[in-house]
XYZ file of C-alpha atoms in Angstrom:
588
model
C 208.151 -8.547 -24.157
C 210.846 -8.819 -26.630
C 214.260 -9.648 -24.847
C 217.225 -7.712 -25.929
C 220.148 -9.729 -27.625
C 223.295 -9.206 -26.198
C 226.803 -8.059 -27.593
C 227.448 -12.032 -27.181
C 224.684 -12.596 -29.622
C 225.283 -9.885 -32.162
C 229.522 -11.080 -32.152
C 227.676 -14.944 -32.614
C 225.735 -13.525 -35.331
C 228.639 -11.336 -37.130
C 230.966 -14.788 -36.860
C 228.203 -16.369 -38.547
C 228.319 -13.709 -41.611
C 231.693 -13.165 -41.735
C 232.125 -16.888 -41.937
C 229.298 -16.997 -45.092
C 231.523 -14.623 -46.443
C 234.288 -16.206 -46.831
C 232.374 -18.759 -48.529
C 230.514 -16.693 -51.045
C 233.439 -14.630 -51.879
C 233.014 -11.014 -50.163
C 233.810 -9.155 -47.721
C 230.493 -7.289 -47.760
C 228.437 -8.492 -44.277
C 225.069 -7.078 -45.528
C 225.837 -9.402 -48.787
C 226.586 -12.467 -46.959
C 223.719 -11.832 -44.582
C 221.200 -12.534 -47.052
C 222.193 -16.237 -48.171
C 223.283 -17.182 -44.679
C 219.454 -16.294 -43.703
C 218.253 -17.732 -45.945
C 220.259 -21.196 -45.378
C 219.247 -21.178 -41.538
C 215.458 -20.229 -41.738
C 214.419 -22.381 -44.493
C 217.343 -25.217 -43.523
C 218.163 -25.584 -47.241
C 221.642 -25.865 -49.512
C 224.259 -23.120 -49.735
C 223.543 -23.120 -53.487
C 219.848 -23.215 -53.209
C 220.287 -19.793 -50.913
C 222.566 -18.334 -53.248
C 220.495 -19.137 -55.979
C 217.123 -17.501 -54.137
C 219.058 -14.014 -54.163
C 217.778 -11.349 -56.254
C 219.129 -8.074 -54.556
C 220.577 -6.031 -57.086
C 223.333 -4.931 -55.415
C 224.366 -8.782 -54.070
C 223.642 -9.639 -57.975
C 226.270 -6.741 -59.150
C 228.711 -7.025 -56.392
C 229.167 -10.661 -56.683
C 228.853 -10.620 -60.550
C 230.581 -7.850 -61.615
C 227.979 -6.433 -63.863
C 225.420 -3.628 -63.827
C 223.353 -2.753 -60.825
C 219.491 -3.047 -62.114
C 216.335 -2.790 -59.754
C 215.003 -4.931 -57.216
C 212.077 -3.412 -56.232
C 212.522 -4.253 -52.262
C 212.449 -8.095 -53.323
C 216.088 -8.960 -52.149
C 215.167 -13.345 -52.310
C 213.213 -15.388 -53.804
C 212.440 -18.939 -52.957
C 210.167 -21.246 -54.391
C 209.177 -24.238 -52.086
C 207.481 -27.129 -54.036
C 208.259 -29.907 -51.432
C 203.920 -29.981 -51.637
C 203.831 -29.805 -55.302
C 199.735 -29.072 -55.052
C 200.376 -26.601 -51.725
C 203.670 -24.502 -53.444
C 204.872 -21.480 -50.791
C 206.671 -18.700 -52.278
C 209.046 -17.038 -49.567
C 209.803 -13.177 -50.198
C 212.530 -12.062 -48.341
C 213.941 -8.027 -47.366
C 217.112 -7.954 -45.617
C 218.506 -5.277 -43.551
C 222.031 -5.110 -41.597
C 223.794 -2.947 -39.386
C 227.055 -3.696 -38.826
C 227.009 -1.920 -35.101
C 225.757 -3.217 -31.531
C 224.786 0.475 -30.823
C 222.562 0.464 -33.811
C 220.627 -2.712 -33.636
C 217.743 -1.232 -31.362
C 216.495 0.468 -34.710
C 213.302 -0.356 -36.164
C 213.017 -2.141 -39.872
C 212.565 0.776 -42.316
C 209.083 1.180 -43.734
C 210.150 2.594 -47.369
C 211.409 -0.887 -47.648
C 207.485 -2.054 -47.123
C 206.428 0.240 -49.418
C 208.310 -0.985 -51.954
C 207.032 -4.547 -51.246
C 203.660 -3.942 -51.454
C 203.654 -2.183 -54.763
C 205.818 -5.359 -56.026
C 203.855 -7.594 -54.480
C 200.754 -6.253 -56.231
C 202.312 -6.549 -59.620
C 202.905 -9.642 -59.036
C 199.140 -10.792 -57.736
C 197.762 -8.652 -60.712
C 200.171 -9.741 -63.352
C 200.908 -6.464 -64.247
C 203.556 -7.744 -67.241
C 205.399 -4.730 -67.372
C 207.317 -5.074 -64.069
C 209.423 -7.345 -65.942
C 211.370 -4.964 -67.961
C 211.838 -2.592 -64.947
C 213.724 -5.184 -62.790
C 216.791 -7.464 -62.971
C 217.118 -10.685 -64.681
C 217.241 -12.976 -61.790
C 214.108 -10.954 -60.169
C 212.465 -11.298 -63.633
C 212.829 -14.937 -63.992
C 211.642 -15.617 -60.493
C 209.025 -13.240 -61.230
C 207.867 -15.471 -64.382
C 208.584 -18.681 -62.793
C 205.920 -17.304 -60.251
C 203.014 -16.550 -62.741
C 203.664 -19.894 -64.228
C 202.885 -21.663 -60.617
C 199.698 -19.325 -60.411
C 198.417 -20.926 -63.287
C 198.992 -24.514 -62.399
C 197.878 -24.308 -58.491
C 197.144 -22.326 -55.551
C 200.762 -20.971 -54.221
C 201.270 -18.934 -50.749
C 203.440 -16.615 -50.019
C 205.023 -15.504 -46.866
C 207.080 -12.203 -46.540
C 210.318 -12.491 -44.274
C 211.273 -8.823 -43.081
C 214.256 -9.956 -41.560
C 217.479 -8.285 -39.960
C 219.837 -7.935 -37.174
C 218.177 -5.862 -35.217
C 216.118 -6.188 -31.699
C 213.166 -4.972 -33.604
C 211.143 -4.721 -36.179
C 208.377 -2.379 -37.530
C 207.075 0.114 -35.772
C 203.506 -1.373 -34.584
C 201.746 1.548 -36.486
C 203.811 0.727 -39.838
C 202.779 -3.263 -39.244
C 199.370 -2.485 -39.190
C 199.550 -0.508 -42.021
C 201.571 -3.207 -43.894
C 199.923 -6.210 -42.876
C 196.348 -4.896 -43.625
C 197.836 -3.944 -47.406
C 198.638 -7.740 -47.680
C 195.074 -9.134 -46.099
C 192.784 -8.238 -49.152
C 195.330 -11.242 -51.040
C 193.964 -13.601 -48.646
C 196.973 -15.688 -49.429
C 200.323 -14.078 -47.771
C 201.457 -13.941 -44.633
C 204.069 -11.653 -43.301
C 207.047 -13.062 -41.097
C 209.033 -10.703 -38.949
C 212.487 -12.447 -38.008
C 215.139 -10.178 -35.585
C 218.330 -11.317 -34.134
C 216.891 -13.289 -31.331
C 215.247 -15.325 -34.229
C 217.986 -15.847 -35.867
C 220.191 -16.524 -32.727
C 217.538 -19.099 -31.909
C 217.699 -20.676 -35.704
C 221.512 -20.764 -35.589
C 221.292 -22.529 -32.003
C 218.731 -25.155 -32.775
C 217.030 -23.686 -29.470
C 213.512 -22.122 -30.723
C 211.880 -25.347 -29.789
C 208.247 -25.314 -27.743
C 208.433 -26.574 -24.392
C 205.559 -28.894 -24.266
C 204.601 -30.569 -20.242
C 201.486 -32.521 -19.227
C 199.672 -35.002 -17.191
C 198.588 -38.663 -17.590
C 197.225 -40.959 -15.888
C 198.402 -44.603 -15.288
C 196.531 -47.885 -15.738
C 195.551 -49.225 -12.511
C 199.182 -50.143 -10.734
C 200.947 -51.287 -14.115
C 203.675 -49.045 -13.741
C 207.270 -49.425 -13.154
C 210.229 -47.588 -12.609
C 214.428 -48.024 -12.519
C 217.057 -45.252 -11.866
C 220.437 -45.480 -13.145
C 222.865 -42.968 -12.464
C 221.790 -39.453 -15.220
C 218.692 -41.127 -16.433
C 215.481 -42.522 -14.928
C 212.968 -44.603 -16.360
C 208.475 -45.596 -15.747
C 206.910 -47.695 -17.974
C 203.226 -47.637 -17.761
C 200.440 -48.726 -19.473
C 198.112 -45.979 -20.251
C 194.567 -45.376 -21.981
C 195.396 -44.327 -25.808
C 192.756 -41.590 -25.304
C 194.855 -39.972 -22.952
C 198.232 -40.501 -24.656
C 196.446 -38.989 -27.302
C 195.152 -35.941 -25.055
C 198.849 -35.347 -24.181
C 200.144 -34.656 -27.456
C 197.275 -31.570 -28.592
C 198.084 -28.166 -29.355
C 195.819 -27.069 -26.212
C 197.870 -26.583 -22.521
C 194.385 -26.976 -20.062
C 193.609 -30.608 -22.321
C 197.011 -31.249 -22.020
C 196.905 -31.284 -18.281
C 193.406 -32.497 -17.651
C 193.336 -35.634 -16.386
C 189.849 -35.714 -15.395
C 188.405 -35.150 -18.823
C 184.647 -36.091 -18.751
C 184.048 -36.509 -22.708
C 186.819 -37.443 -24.623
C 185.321 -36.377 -28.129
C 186.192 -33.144 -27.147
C 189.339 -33.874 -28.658
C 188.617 -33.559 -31.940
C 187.830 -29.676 -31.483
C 192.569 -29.729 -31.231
C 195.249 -30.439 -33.651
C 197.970 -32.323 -32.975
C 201.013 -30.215 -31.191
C 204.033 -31.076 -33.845
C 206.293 -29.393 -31.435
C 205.924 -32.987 -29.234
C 208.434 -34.845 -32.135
C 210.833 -32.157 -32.723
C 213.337 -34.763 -31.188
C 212.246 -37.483 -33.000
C 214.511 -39.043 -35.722
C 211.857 -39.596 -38.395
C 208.958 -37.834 -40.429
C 205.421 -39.129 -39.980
C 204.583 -40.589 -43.858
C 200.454 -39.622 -43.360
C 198.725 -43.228 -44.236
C 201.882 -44.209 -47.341
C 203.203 -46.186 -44.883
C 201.860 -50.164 -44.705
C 202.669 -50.112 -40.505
C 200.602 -46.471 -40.432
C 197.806 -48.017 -42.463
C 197.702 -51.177 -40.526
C 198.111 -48.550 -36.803
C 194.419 -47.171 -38.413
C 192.774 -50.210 -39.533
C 192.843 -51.893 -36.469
C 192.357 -49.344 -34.071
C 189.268 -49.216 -36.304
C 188.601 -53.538 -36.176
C 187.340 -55.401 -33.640
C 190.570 -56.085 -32.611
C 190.950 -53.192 -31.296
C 191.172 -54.041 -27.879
C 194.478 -56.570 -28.628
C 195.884 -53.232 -29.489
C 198.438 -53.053 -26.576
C 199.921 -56.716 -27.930
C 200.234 -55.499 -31.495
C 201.957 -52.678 -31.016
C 205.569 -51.875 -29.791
C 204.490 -48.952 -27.530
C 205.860 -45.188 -27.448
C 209.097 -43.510 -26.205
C 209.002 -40.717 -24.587
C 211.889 -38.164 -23.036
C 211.473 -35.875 -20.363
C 213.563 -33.092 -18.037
C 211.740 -34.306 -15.435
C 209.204 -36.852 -14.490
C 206.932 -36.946 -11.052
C 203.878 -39.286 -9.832
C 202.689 -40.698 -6.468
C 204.051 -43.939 -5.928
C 201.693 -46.033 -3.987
C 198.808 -44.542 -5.767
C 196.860 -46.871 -7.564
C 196.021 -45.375 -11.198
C 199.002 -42.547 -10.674
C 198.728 -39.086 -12.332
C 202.345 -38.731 -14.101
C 203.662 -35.016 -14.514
C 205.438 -34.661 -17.701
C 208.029 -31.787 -18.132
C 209.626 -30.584 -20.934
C 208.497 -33.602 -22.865
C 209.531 -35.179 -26.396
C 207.593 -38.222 -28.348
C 211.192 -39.680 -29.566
C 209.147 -43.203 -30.820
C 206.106 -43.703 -31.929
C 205.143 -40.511 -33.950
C 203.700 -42.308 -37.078
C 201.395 -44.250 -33.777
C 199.761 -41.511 -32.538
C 199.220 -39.293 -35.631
C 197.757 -42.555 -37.117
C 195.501 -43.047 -34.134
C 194.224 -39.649 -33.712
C 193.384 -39.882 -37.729
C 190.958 -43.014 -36.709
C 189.778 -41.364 -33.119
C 188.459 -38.280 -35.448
C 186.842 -40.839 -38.525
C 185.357 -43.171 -35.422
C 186.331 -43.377 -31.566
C 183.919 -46.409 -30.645
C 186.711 -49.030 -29.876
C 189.286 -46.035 -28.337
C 187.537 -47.125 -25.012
C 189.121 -50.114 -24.633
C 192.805 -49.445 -25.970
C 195.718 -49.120 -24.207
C 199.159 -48.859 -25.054
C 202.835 -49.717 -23.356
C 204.703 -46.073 -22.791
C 208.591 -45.550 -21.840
C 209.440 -42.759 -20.177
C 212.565 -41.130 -19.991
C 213.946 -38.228 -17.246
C 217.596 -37.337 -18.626
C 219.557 -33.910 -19.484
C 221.840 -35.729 -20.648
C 221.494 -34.465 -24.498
C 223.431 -37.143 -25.868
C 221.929 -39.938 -24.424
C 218.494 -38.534 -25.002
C 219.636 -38.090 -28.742
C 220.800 -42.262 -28.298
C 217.715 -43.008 -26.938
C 215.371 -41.347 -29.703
C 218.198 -43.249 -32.296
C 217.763 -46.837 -30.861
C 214.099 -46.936 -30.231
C 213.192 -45.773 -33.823
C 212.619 -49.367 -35.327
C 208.997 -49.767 -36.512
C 209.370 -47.798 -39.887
C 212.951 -47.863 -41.770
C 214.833 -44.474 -40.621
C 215.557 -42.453 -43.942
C 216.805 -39.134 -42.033
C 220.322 -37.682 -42.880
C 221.137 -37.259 -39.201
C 220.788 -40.667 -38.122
C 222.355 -42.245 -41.783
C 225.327 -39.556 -40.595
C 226.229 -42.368 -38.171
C 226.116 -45.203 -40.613
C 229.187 -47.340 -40.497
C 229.580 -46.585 -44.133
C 229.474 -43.194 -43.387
C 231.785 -42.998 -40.917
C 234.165 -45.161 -43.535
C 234.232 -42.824 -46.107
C 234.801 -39.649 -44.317
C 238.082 -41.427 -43.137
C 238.870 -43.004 -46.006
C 238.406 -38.982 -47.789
C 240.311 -37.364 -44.866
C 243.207 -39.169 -46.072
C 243.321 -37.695 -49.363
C 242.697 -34.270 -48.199
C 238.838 -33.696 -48.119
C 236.572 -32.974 -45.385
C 233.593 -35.596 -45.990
C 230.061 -33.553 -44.127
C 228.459 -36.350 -43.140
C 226.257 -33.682 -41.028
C 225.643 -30.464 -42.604
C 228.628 -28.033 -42.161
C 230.304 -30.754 -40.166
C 234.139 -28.816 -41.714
C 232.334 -25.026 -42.156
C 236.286 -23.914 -40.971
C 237.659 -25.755 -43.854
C 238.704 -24.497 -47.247
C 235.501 -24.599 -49.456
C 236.897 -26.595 -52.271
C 237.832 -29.691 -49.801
C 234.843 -30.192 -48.469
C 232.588 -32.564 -49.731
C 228.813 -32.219 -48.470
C 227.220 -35.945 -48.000
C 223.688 -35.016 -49.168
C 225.270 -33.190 -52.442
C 227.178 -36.288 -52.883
C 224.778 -38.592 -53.182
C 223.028 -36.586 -55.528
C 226.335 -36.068 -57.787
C 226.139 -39.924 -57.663
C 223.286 -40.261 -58.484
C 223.179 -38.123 -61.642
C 226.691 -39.144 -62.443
C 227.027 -42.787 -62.083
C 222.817 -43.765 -61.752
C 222.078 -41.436 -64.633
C 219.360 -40.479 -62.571
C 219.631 -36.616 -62.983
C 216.025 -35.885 -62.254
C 215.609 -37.478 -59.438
C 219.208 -36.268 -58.264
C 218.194 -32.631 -58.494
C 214.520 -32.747 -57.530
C 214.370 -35.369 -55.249
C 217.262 -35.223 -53.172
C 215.097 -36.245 -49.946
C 215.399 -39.686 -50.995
C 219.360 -39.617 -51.323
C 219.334 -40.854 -47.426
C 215.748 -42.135 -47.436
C 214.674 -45.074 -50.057
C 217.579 -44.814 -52.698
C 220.379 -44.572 -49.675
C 221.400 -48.413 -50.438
C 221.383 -47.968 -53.798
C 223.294 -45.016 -53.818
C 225.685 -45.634 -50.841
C 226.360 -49.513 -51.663
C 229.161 -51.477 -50.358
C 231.225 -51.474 -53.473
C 231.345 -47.579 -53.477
C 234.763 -46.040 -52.713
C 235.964 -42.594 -51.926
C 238.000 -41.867 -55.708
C 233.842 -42.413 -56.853
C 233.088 -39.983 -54.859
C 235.428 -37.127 -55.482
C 235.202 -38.012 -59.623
C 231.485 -37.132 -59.385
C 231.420 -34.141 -56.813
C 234.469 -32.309 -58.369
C 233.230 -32.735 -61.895
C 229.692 -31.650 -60.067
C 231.826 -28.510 -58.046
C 233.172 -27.446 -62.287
C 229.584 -27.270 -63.669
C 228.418 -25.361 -60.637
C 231.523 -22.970 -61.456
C 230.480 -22.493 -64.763
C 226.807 -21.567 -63.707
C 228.733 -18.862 -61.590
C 230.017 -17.364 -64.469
C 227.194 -18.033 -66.397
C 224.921 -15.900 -63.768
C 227.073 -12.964 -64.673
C 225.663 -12.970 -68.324
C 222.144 -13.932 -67.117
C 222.174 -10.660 -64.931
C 222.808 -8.416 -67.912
C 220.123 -10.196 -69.733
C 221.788 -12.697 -71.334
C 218.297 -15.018 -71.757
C 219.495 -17.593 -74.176
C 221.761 -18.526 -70.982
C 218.567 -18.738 -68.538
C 218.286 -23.005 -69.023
C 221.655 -23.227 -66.963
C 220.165 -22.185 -63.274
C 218.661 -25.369 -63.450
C 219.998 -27.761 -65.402
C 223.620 -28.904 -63.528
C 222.706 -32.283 -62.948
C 221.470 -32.761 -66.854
C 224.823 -31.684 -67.920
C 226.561 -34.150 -65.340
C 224.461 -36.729 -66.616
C 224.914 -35.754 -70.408
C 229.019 -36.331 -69.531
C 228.511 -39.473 -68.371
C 226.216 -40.426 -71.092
C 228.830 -39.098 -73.720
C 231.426 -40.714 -72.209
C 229.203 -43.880 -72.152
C 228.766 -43.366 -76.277
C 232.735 -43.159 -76.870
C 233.440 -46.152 -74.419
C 235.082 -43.734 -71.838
C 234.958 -45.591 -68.391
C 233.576 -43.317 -65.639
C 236.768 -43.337 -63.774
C 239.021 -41.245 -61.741
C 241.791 -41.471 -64.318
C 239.342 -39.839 -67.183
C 238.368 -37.112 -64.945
C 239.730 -33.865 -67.512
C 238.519 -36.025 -69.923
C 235.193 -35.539 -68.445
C 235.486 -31.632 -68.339
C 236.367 -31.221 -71.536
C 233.142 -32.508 -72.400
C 231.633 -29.647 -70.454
C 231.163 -27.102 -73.335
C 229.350 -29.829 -75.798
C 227.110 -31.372 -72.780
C 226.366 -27.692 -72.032
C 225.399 -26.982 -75.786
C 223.417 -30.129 -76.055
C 221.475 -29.904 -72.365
C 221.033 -25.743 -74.310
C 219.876 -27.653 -77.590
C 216.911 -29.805 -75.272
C 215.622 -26.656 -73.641
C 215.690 -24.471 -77.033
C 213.880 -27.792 -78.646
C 211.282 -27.588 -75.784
C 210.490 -24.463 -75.807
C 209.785 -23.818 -79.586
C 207.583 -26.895 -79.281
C 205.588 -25.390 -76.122
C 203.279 -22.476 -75.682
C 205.787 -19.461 -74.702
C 203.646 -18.442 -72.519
C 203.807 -22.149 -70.643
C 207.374 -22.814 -70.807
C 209.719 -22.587 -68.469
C 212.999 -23.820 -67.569
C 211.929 -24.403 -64.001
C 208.853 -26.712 -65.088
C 211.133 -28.803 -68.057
C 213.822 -29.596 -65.856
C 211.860 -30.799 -63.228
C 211.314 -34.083 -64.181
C 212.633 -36.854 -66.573
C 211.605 -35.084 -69.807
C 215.082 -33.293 -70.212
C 216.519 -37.302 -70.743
C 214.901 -37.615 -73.788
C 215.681 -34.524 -75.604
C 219.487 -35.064 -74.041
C 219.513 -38.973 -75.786
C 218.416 -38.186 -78.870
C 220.553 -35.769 -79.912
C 223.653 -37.552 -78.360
C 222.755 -41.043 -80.274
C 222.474 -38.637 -83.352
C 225.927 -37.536 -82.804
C 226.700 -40.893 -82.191
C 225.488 -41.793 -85.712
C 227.173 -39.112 -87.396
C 230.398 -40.255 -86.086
C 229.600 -43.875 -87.056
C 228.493 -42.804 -90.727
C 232.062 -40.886 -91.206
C 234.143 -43.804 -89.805
């Protein structure tokens, strides 16, 4: 049964809006609801969640121009992160700005007006185009031009403040208008959800049992935190982390290649610090290939073993071959392991009989040190998550270093969300201003932004970088954005020829840079207007590529999305700035 939220949760909530407000620029909740959602469900950028909005009134309000039709579509959001497995998240909003009113139910015009969207869209029905507003129309377009390319999913996000959603008669109704797609899924997201999102606390609670080796166990105590090691059959380890609770807790399992009928339960590494990299990794390759050897059974010697945290742990001490009770359990090391054996227990489980494997176990709740422990045992595979690089000595240089010149360095995501907007610098964002700026890397910068703290971090965060670096390229980075702002305005009263700029801020960063490269303007603090007044003439050249690209494409192909996804941009953007640079030669 659905558990009321309380008027603690809806104040939480409203803090949380009122604070997104501030940001954005209104005063509106139900405006600043939408982004902030947005932000905390799909745990992506501010400007990426502004950017997804498409609610007419949001779109007017916050641009000053007409209001034009949304069609119940009030975000759009395009997730390529899987380039060949694209998901297309629809979102509705609603928001009631009273306790007393939040045990409504979502309003089913609103679905109505989905579904005949939504149908447009899955038929193509070209026309929709000219009855919506700009921002809705591009996404609409940018849409189609997936569907050609690849298979794309969508899932619909009815989401509000409210205790409920639709009536179960009007669900029905809706979700069985979506089935004949075979595609979309709907998502229904109330307060509690989004209480849960902003608290980091919708996460599974997983228990289990295993059994011990024989008597190789041991155990140690120390103050908030106890500690078994035990050797254990990889079969079972393996049993213990499926998405099934009865083969989760049985210990006496007759036929272990009943296994294969389960999934692994992802929920088990929500604590852990890293990603498993399916097979790219040499250390997962070499996990697979010799559980699949005959080497196998040196497997306990080869590898370093798993790490695993716990509320509570319980087993019979003088037992030989103890059954250990697991509660509330987290694999903090050795994700990439056990993915990368259950891939080779499902091609061939022959040699799983005799492998074994060296497990830590944890009982603490103590968050922090179970957060330390996940941190310190992560060794095997190089550690390319923000959180953990938010600790780097480096890290922890600059944003003290920047604090003394007035800005709030994030090395964790909205680290300073009660500071002024313009003085705080976001870590991820600055890498990528970097990047663009300094690497002339804007591709990458803007598209693959994953790998600012993952495989480029080195090169990006080296030892010779210093803070004034830092604020040259994310304030010059913060003006371009500010132009886009104002350049929105014009692209929501149709203003096409303006369309290229939604995506193209890091090509006109690096088209500054590369201009200032041509005149033999050092990329330094002390040039900084210099670099802004460049703005209009990178803008008109980065316009220049796109127009170029286009009139050289199939219309129907192009799109601004697609070109300025990649590298391709670069070469339009040289050209024309080494003619310029000819031009200038050939008058002097």
């Amino acid at each position: 049964m659905q558990t009321s939220a309380t008027f603690q949760d809806f104040n939480l909530l409203n803090r949380l809006v009122v604070a997104k407000g501030k940001e954005i620029g209104t005063d509106k909740n139900s405006l600043a609801f939408m982004p902030l959602v947005v932000e905390m469900l799909l745990n992506i950028s501010t400007e990426e969640a502004e950017d997804s909005i498409t609610d007419s009134y949001y779109i007017a309000t916050l641009n000053n121009t007409e209001r034009k039709h949304d069609k119940g579509i009030d975000a759009i959001y395009i997730d390529e992160q899987d380039p060949k497995k694209p998901v297309i998240h629809l979102f509705n909003f609603k928001y009631t700005e009273k306790y007393g009113k939040i045990d409504g139910h979502f309003p089913s015009s609103e679905v109505d007006k989905i579904s005949t969207l939504i149908n447009k869209i899955m038929y193509r029905e070209e026309d929709i185009i000219h009855h919506v507003n700009h921002i809705l129309a591009i996404k609409i377009k940018e849409i189609w031009q997936l569907m050609e390319d690849v298979n794309v999913s969508f899932i619909i996000h009815l989401t509000s403040n409210q205790n409920n959603s639709l009536e179960n008669n009007e669900k029905l109704l809706f979700e069985k208008s979506i089935e004949k797609y075979g595609n979309i899924k709907p998502s229904y997201e109330t307060i509690n959800t989004l209480i849960n999102s902003a608290m980091h606390e919708n996460k599974k609670i997983i228990s289990a049992k295993i059994k011990a080796i024989d008597r190789n166990v041991f155990d140690k105590s120390d103050g908030d935190i106890k500690a078994l090691i035990a050797d254990v059959d990889v079969r079972d380890l393996l049993r213990i982390c499926l998405d099934d609770e009865d083969m989760r807790n049985n210990v006496s399992i007759n036929d272990y290649n009943e296994m294969v009928e389960y999934n692994i339960e992802e929920s088990v590494f929500e604590d852990n610090v890293r990603i498993y990299l399916k097979q790219r990794s040499k250390i997962n390759k070499g996990i697979k290939e010799t559980a699949l050897s005959s080497d196998a059974h040196r497997f306990f010697y080869y590898n370093n073993g798993i790490t695993i945290t716990c509320s509570s742990f319980n087993y019979p001490k003088q037992q030989r071959s103890p059954i250990i009770e697991l509660e509330n359990f987290q694999v903090v090391n050795g994700g990439q392991t056990i993915h990368s054996l259950y891939e080779a227990f499902r091609e061939d489980n022959n040699n799983f009989g005799d492998m074994d494997i060296l497990c830590r176990i944890y009982e603490t709740k103590n968050e922090k040190l179970s957060t330390e422990i996940a941190e310190y045992t992560n060794s095997q595979n190089p550690v390319s998550s923000r959180d953990i690089r938010s600790n780097d000595y480096l890290q922890r240089k600059l944003e003290k270093d920047l604090l003394t010149q007035g800005y709030f360095y994030e090395r964790k995501k909205n680290q300073y969300q009660n500071e002024e907007k313009p003085k705080r610098i976001d870590a991820e964002k600055a890498g990528q201003a970097l990047w663009s700026f300094f690497h002339l890397k804007p591709g990458e910068a803007k598209n693959l932004k994953r790998k600012v703290f993952g495989e480029e971090y080195e090169n990006i965060f080296h030892d010779e970088l210093n803070s004034e670096d830092i604020i040259l390229s994310y304030e010059i980075l913060s003006y371009i954005d500010e132009q886009k702002t104002l350049a929105k305005k014009e692209i929501a009263n149709g203003e096409k020829a303006k369309d290229y700029i939604l995506h193209a801020n890091y090509y006109i960063m690096y088209t500054i840079a590369e201009l200032a490269n041509s005149r033999k303007i050092e990329l330094i603090p002390s040039n900084k207007f210099k670099f802004i007044d460049m703005y209009s003439e990178a803008n008109n050249i980065v316009a220049k590529a796109a127009k170029n690209k286009e009139q050289s494409s199939s219309n129907s192909r192009y799109t601004h999305r697609v070109f300025f996804n990649g590298n391709e941009p670069k070469r339009y953007i040289d050209k024309e700035i080494s003619q310029l640079t000819e031009e200038k030669d050939s008058d002097n």
